[in-house]
PDB file of C-alpha atoms and ligand atoms in Angstrom:
ATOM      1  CA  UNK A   1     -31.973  17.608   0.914  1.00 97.00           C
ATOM      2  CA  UNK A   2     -30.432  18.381  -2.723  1.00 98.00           C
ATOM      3  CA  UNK A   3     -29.825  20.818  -4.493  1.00 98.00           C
ATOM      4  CA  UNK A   4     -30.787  19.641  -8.386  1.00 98.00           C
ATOM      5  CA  UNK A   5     -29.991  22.269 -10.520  1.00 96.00           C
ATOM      6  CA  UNK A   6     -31.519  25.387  -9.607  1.00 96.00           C
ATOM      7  CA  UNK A   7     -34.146  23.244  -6.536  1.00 97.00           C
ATOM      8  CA  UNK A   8     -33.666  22.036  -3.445  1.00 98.00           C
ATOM      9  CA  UNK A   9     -35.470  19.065  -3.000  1.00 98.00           C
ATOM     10  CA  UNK A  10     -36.270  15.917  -1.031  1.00 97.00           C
ATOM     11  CA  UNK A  11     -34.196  12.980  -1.463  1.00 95.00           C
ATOM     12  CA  UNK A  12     -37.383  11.165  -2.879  1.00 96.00           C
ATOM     13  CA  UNK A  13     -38.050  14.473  -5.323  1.00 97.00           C
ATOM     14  CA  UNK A  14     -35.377  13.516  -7.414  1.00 97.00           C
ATOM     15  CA  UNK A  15     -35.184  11.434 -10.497  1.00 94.00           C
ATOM     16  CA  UNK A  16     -31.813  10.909 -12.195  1.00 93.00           C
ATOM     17  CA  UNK A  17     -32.779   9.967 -16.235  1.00 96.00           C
ATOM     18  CA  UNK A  18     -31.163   6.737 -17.700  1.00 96.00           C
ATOM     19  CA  UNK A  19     -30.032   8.875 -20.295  1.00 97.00           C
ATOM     20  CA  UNK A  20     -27.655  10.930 -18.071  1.00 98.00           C
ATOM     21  CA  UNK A  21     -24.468  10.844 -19.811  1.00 98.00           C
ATOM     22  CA  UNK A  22     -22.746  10.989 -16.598  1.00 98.00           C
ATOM     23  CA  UNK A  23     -23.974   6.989 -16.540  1.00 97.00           C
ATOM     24  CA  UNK A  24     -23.091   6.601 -20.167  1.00 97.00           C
ATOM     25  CA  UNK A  25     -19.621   8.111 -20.086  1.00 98.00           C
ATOM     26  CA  UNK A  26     -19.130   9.562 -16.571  1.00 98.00           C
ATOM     27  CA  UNK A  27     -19.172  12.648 -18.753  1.00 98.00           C
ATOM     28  CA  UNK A  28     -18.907  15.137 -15.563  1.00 98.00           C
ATOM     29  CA  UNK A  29     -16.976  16.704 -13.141  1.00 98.00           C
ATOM     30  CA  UNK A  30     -17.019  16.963  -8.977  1.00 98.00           C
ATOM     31  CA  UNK A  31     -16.171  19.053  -6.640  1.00 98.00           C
ATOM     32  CA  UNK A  32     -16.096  17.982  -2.644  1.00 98.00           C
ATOM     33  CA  UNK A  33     -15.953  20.389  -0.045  1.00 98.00           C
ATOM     34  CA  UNK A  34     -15.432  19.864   3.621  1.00 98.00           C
ATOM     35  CA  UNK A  35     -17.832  21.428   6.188  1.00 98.00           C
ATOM     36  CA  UNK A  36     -16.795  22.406   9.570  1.00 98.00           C
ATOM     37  CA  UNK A  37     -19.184  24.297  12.394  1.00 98.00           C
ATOM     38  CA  UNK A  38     -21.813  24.655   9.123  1.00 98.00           C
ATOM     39  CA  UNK A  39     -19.253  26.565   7.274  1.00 98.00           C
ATOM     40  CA  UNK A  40     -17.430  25.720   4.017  1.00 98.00           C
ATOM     41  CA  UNK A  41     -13.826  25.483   4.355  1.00 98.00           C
ATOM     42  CA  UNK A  42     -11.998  26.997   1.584  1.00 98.00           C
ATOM     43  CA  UNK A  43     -14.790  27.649  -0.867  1.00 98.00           C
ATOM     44  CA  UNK A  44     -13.652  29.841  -3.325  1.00 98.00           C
ATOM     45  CA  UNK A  45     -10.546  27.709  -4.022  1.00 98.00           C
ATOM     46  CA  UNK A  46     -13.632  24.817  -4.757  1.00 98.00           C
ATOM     47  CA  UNK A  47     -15.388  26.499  -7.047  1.00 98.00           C
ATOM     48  CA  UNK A  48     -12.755  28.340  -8.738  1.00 98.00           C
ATOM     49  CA  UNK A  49     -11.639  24.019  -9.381  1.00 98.00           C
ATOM     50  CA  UNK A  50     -14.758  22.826 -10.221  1.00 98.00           C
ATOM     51  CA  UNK A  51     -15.393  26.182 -12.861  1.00 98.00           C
ATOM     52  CA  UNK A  52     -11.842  25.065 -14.504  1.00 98.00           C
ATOM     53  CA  UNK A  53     -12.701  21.737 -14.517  1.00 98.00           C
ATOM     54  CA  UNK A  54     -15.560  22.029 -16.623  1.00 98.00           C
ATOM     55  CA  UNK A  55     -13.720  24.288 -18.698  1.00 98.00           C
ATOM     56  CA  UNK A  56     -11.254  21.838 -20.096  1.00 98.00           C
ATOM     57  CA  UNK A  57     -13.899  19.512 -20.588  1.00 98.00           C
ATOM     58  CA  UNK A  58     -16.077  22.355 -22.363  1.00 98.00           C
ATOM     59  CA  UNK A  59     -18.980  21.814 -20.012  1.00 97.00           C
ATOM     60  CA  UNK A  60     -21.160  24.979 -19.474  1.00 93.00           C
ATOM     61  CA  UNK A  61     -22.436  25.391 -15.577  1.00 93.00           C
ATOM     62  CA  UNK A  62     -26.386  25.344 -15.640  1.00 91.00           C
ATOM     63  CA  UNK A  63     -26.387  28.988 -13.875  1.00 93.00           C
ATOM     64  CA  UNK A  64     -23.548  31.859 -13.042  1.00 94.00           C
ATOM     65  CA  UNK A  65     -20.864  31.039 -10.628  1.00 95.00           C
ATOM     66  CA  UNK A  66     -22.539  34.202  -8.217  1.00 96.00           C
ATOM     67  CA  UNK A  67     -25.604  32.057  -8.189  1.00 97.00           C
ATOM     68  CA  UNK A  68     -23.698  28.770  -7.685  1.00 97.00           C
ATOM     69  CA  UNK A  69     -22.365  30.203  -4.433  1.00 97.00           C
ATOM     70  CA  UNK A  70     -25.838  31.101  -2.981  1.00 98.00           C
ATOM     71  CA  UNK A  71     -27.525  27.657  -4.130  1.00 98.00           C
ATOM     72  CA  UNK A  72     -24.145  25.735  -2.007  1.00 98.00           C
ATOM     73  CA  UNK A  73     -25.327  28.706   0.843  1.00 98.00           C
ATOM     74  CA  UNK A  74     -28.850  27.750   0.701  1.00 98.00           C
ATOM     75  CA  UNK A  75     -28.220  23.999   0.643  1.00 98.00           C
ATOM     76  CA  UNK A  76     -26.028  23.754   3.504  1.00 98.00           C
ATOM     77  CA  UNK A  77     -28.718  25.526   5.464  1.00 98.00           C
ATOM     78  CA  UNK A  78     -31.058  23.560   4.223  1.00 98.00           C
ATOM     79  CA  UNK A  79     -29.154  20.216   5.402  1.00 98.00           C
ATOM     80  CA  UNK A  80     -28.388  21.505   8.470  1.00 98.00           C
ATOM     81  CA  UNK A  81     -25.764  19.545   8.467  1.00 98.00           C
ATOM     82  CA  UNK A  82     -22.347  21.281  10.843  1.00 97.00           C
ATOM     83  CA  UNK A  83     -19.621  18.486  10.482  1.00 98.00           C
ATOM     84  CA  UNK A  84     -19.068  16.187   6.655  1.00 98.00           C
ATOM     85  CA  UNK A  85     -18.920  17.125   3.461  1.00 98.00           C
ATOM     86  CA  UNK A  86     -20.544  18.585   0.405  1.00 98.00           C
ATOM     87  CA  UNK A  87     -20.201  16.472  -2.754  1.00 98.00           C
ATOM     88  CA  UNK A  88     -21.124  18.188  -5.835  1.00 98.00           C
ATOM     89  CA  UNK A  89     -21.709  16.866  -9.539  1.00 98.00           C
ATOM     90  CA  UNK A  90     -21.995  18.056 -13.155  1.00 98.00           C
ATOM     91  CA  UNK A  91     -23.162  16.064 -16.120  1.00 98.00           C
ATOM     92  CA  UNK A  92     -23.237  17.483 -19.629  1.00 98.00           C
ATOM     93  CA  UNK A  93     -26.792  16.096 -19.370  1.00 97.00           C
ATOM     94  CA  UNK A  94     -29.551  13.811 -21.000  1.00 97.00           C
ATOM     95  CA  UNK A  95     -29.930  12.427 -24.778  1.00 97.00           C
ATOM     96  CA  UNK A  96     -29.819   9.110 -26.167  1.00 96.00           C
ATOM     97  CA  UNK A  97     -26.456   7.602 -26.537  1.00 97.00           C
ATOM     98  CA  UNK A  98     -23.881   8.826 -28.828  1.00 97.00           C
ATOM     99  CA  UNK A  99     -20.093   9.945 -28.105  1.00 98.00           C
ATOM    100  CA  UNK A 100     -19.963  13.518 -29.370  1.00 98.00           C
ATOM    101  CA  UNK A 101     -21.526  16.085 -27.781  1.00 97.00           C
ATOM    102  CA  UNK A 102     -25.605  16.209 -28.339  1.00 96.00           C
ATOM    103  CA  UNK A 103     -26.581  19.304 -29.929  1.00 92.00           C
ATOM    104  CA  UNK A 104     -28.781  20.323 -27.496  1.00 88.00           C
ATOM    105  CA  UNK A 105     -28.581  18.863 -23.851  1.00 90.00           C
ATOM    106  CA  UNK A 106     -28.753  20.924 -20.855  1.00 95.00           C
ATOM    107  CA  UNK A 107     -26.128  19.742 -17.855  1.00 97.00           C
ATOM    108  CA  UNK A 108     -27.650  18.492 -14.562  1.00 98.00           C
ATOM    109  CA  UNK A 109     -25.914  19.587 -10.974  1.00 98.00           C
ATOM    110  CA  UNK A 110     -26.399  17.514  -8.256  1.00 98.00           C
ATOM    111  CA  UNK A 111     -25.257  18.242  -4.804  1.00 98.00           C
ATOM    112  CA  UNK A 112     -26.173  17.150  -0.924  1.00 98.00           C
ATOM    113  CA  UNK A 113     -24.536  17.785   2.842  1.00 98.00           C
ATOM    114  CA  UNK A 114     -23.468  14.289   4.422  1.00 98.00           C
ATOM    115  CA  UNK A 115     -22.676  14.441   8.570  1.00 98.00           C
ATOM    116  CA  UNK A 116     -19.311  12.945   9.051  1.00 98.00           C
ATOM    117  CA  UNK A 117     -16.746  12.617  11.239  1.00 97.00           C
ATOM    118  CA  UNK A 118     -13.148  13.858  10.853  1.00 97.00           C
ATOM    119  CA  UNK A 119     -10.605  10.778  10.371  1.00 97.00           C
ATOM    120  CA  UNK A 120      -9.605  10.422  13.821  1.00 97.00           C
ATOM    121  CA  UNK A 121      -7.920   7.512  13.710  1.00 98.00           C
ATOM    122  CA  UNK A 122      -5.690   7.620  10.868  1.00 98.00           C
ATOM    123  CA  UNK A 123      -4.925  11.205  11.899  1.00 98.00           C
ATOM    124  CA  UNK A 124      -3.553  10.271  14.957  1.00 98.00           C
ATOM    125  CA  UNK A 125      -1.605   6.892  14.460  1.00 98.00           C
ATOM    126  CA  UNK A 126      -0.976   7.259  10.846  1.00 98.00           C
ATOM    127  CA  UNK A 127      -2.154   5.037   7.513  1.00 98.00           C
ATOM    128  CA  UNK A 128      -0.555   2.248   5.936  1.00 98.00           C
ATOM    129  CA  UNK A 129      -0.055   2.084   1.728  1.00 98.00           C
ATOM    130  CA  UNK A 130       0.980   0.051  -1.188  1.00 98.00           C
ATOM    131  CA  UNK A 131       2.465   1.155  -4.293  1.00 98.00           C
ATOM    132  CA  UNK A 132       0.869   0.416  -7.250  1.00 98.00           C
ATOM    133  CA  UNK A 133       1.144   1.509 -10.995  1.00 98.00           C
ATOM    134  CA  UNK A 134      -0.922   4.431 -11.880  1.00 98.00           C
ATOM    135  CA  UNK A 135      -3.152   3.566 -14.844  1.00 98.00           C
ATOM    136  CA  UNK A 136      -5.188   6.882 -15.339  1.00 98.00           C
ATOM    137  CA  UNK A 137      -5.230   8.991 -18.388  1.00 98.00           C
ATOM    138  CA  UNK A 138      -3.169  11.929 -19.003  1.00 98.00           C
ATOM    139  CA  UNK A 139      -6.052  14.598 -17.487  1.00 98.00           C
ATOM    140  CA  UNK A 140      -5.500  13.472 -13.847  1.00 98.00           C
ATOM    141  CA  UNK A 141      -5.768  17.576 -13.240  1.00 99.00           C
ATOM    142  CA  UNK A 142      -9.487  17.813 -14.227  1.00 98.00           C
ATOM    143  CA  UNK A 143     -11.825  16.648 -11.451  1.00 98.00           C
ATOM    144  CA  UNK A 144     -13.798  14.209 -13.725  1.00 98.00           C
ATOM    145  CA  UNK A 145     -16.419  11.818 -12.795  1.00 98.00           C
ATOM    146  CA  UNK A 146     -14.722   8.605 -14.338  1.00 97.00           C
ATOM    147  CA  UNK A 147     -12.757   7.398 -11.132  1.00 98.00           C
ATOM    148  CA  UNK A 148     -12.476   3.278 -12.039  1.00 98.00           C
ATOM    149  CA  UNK A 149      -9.036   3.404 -11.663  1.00 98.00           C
ATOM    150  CA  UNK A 150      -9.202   5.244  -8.307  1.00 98.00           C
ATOM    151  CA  UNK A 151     -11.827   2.693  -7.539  1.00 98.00           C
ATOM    152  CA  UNK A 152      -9.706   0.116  -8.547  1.00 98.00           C
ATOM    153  CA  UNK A 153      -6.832   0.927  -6.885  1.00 98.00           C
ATOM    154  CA  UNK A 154      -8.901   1.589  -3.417  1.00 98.00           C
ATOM    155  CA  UNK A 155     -10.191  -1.914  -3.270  1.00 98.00           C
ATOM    156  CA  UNK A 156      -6.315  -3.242  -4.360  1.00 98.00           C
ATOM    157  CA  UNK A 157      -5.728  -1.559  -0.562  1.00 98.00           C
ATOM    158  CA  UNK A 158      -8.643  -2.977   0.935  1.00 98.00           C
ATOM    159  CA  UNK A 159      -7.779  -6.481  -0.502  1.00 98.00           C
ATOM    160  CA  UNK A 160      -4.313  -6.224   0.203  1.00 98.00           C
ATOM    161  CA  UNK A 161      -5.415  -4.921   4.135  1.00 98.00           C
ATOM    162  CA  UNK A 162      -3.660  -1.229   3.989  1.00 98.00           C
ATOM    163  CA  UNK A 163      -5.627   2.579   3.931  1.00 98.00           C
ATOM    164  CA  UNK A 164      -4.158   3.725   0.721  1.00 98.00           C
ATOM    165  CA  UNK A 165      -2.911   3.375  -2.316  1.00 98.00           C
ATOM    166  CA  UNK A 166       0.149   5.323  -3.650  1.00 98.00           C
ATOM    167  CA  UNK A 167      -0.042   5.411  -7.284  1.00 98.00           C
ATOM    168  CA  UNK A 168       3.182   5.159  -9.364  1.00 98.00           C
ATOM    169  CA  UNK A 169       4.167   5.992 -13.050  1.00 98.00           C
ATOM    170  CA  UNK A 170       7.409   4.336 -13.927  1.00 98.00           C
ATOM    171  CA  UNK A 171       8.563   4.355 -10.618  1.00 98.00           C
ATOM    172  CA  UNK A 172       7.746   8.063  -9.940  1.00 99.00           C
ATOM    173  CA  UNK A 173       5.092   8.538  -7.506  1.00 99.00           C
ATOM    174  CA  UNK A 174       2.295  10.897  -8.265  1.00 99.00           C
ATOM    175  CA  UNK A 175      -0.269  10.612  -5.913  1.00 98.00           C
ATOM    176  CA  UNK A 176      -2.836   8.589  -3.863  1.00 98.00           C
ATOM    177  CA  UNK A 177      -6.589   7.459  -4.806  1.00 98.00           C
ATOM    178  CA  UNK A 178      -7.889  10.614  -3.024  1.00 98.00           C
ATOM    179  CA  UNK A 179      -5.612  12.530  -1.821  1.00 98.00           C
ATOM    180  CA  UNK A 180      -2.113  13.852  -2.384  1.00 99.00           C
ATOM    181  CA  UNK A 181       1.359  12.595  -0.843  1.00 99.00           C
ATOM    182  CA  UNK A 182       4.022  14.621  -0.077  1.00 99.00           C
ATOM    183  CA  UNK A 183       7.186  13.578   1.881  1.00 99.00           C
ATOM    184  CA  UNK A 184      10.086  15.315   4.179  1.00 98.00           C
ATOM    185  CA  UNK A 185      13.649  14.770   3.771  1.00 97.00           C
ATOM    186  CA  UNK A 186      16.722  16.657   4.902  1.00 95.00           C
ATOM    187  CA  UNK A 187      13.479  18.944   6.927  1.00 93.00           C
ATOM    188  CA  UNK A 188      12.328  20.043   3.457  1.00 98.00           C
ATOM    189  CA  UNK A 189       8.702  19.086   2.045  1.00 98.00           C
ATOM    190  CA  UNK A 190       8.768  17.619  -1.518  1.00 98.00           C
ATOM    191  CA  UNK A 191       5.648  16.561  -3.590  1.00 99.00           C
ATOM    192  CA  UNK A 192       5.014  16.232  -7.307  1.00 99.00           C
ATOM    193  CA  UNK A 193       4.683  19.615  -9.120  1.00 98.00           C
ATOM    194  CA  UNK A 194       1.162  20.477  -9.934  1.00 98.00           C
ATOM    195  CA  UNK A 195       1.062  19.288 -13.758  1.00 98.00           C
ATOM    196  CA  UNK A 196      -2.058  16.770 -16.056  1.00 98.00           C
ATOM    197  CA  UNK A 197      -0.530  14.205 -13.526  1.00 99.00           C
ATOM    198  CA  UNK A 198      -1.573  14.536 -10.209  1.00 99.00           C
ATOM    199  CA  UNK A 199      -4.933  16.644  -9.305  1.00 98.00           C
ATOM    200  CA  UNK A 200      -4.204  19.904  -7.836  1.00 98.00           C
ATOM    201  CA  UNK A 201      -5.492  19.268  -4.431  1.00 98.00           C
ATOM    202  CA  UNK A 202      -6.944  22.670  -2.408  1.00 98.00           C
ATOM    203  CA  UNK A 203      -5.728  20.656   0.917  1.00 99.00           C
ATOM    204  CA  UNK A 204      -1.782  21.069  -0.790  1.00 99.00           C
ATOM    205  CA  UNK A 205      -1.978  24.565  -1.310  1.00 98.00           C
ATOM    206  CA  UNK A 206      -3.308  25.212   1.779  1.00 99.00           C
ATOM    207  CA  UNK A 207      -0.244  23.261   3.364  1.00 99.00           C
ATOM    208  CA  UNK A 208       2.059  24.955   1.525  1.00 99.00           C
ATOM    209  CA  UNK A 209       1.119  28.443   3.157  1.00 98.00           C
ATOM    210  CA  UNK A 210       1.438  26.623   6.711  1.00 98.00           C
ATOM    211  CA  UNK A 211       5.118  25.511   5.526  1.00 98.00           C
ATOM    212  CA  UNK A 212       5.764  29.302   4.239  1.00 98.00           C
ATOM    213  CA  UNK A 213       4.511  30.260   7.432  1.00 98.00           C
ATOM    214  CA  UNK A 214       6.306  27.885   9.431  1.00 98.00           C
ATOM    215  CA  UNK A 215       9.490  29.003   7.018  1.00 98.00           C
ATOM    216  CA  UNK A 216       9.669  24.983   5.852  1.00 98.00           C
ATOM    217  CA  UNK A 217      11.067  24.698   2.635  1.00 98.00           C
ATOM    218  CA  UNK A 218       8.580  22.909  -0.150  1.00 98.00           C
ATOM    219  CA  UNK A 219       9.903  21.302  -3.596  1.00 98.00           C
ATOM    220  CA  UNK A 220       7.600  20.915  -6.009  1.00 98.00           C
ATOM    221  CA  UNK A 221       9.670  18.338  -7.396  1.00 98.00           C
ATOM    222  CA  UNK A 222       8.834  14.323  -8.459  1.00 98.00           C
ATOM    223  CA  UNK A 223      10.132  11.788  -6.234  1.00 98.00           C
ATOM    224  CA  UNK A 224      10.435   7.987  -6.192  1.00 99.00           C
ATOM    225  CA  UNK A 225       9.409   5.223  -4.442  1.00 99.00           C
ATOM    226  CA  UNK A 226      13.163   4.731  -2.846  1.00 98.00           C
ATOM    227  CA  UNK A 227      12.842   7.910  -2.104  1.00 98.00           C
ATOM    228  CA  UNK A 228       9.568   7.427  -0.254  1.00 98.00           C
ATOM    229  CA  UNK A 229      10.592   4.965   1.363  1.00 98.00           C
ATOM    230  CA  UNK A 230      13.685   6.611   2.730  1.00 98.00           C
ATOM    231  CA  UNK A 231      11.842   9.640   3.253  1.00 98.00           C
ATOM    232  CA  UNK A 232      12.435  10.830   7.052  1.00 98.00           C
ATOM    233  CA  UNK A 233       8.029  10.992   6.971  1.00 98.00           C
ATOM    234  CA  UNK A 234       5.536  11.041   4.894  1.00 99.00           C
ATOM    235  CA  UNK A 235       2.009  12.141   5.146  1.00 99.00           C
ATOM    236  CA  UNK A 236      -1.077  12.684   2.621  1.00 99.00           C
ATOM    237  CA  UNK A 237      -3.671  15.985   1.889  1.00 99.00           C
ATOM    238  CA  UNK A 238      -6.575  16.065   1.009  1.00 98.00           C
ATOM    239  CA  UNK A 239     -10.039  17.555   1.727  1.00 98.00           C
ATOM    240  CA  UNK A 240     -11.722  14.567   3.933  1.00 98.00           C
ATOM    241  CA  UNK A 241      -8.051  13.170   5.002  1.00 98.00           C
ATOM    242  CA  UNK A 242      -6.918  16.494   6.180  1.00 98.00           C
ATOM    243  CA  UNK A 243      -3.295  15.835   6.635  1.00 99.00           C
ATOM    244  CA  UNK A 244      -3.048  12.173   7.534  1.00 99.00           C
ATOM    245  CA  UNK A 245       0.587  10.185   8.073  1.00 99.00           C
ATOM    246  CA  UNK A 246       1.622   7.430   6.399  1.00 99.00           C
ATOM    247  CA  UNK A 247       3.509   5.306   8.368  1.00 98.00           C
ATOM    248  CA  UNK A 248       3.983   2.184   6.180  1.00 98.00           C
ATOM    249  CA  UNK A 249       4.428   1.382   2.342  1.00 99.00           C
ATOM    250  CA  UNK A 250       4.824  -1.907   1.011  1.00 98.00           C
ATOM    251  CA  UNK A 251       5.130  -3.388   4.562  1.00 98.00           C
ATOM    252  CA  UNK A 252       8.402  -0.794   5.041  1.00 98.00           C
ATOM    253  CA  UNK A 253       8.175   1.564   7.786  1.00 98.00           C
ATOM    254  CA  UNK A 254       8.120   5.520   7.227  1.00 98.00           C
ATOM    255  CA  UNK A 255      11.060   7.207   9.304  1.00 97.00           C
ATOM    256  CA  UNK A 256      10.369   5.367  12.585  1.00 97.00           C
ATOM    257  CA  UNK A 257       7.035   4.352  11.698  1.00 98.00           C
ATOM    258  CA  UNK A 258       5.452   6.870  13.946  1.00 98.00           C
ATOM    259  CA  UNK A 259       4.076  10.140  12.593  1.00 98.00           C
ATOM    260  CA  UNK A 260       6.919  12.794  12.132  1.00 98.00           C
ATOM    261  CA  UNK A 261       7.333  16.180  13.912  1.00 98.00           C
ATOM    262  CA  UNK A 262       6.662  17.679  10.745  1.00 98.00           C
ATOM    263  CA  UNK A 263       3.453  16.190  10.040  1.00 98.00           C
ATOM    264  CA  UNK A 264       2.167  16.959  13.393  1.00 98.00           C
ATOM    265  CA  UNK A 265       3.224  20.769  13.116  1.00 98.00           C
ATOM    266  CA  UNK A 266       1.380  20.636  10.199  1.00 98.00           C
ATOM    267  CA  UNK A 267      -1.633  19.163  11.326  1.00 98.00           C
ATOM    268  CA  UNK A 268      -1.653  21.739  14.288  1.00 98.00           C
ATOM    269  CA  UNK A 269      -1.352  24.443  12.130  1.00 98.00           C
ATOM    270  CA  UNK A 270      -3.965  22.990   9.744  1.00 98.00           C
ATOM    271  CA  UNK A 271      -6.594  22.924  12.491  1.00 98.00           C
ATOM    272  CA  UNK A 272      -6.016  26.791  13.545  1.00 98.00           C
ATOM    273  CA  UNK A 273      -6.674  27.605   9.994  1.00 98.00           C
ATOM    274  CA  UNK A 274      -9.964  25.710   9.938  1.00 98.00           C
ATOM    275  CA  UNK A 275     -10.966  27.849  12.850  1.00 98.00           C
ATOM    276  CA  UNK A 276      -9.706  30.582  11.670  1.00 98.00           C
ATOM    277  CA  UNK A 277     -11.710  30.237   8.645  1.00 98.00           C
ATOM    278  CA  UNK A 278     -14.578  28.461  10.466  1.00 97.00           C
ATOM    279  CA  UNK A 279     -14.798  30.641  13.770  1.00 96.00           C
ATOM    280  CA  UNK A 280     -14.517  27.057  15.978  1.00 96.00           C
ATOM    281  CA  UNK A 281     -11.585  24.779  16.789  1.00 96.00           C
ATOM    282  CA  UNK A 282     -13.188  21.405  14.699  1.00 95.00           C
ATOM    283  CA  UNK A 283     -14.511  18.487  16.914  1.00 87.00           C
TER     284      UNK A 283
HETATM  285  N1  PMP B 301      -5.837  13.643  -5.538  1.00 95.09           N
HETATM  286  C1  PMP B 301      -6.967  13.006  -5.877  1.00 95.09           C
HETATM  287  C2  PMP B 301      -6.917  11.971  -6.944  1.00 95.09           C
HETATM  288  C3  PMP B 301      -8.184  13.317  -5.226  1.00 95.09           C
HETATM  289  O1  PMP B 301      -9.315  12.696  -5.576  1.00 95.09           O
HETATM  290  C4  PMP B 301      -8.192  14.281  -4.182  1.00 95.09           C
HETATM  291  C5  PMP B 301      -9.444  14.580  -3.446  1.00 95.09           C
HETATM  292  N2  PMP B 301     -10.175  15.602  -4.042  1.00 95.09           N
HETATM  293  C6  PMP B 301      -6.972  14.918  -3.863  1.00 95.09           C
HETATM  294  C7  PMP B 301      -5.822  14.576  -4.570  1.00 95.09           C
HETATM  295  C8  PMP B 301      -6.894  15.963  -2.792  1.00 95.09           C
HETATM  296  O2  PMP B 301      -7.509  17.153  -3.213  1.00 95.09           O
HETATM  297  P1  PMP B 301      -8.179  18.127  -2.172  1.00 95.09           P
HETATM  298  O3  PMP B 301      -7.142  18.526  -1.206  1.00 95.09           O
HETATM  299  O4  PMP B 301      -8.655  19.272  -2.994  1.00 95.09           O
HETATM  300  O5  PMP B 301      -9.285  17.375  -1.540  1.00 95.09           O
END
């Protein structure tokens, strides 16, 4: 099922126009949400994301945000779908091709339920990474549709036979393709501060409440890749990855090269706060 604009519809219902400027210009913005025991986890942080992200690209929503939350409500039913994700998109909408903004085009949302499984594997044993330069534009903090050089970068891993990428400006690291990295040293947790570089990731925030709770100090501060690879662990957010270790970067080993205590207080933590939010300890 999808929801496409204010329908939900059959796959086969729906007909995306070549006109779209989301093909043109990937002239959008996304949200993805992670579903767990057919609830949304962390909605309202989501939306409130997506509704700023197509602020600062000056992108009206098709309907209200109160009316956004019941189409996501109704869709999920629809799906049925318990365990995956939610991907959601935004276009400014259809006219023939020009740059500036057409003076009358109506945006296009787009959104399904996909069944997946939670990352089992790097969870447990941990993910291996490459640094590599971090070519995106100044905006990294809007959710926008134009992700080549997070494409890019993700096949640099796969070619290079490592999970991740860990994108660097200069030296200073930022983030990964889809997710966010933070690292511990000296027991405190230290990640890039929340600026246009790095996207604001939901799955960060809600670590850093686990760390309050669990009284473990978190800098906001940049770090380098030295520093990450002297870090005592490391270990990426996000809303698919949950929080994943990394255990190797540039063929260096993280700490030991097993995942830290840290990042497996963390991930305990982070599954009692899916049930708590979800009602179910997640599969
Ligand atoms: N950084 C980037 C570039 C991402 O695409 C994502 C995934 N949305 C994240 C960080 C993590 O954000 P979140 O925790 O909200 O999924």
């Amino acid at each position: 099922m999808i929801l496409y604009n204010d329908a939900i519809l059959e796959r086969n219902e729906v007909a995306v126009s070549p006109e779209d400027r989301g093909y043109y210009f990937g002239d959008g913005v996304y949200e993805v949400f992670r579903l767990y025991n057919g609830r949304l986890f962390e909605p309202e942080a989501h939306k409130e994301r997506l509704l700023r992200s197509a602020r600062e690209i000056r992108l009206s929503l098709p309907y209200s945000a109160d009316k956004l939350t019941r189409r996501l409500d109704d869709l999920v039913q629809a799906s049925g779908v318990t365990e995956g994700t939610l991907y959601l998109q935004i276009t400014r909408g259809c006219a023939p091709r020009a740059h500036g903004f057409p003076a009358e085009c109506t945006p296009v949302l787009m959104a399904y339920c996909t069944e997946a499984a939670r990352p089992a594997a790097g969870m447990e044993r941990g993910i291996t990474a490459v640094t590599v330069p971090d070519i995106r534009w100044l905006r990294c903090d809007i959710k926008s549709l134009n992700l080549l050089p997070n494409v890019l970068a993700k096949q640099e891993a796969a070619d290079r036979g490592v999970n991740e990428v860990v994108l660097h400006r200069n030296g200073t690291v930022t983030e990964c393709s889809a997710s966010n990295l933070m690292i511990v040293r000296d027991g405190a947790i230290r990640t890039h501060p929340a600026n246009n570089l790095i996207l604001h990731g939901i799955t960060r925030k809600v670590v850093f409440r686990l760390a309050q709770e669990l009284a473990l100090p978190v800098e906001e501060e940049p770090f380098s890749i030295e520093e990450l690879l002297a870090a005592e662990e490391a270990f990426v957010t996000g809303t698919t990855v949950e929080v994943t270790p990394v255990i190797e970067v540039d063929g260096r080993r993280i700490g030991n090269g097993r995942p830290g205590p840290v990042t497996r207080l963390l991930q305990e933590r982070f599954v009692q706060e899916i049930a708590r939010q979800t009602g179910r300890l997640p599969n």
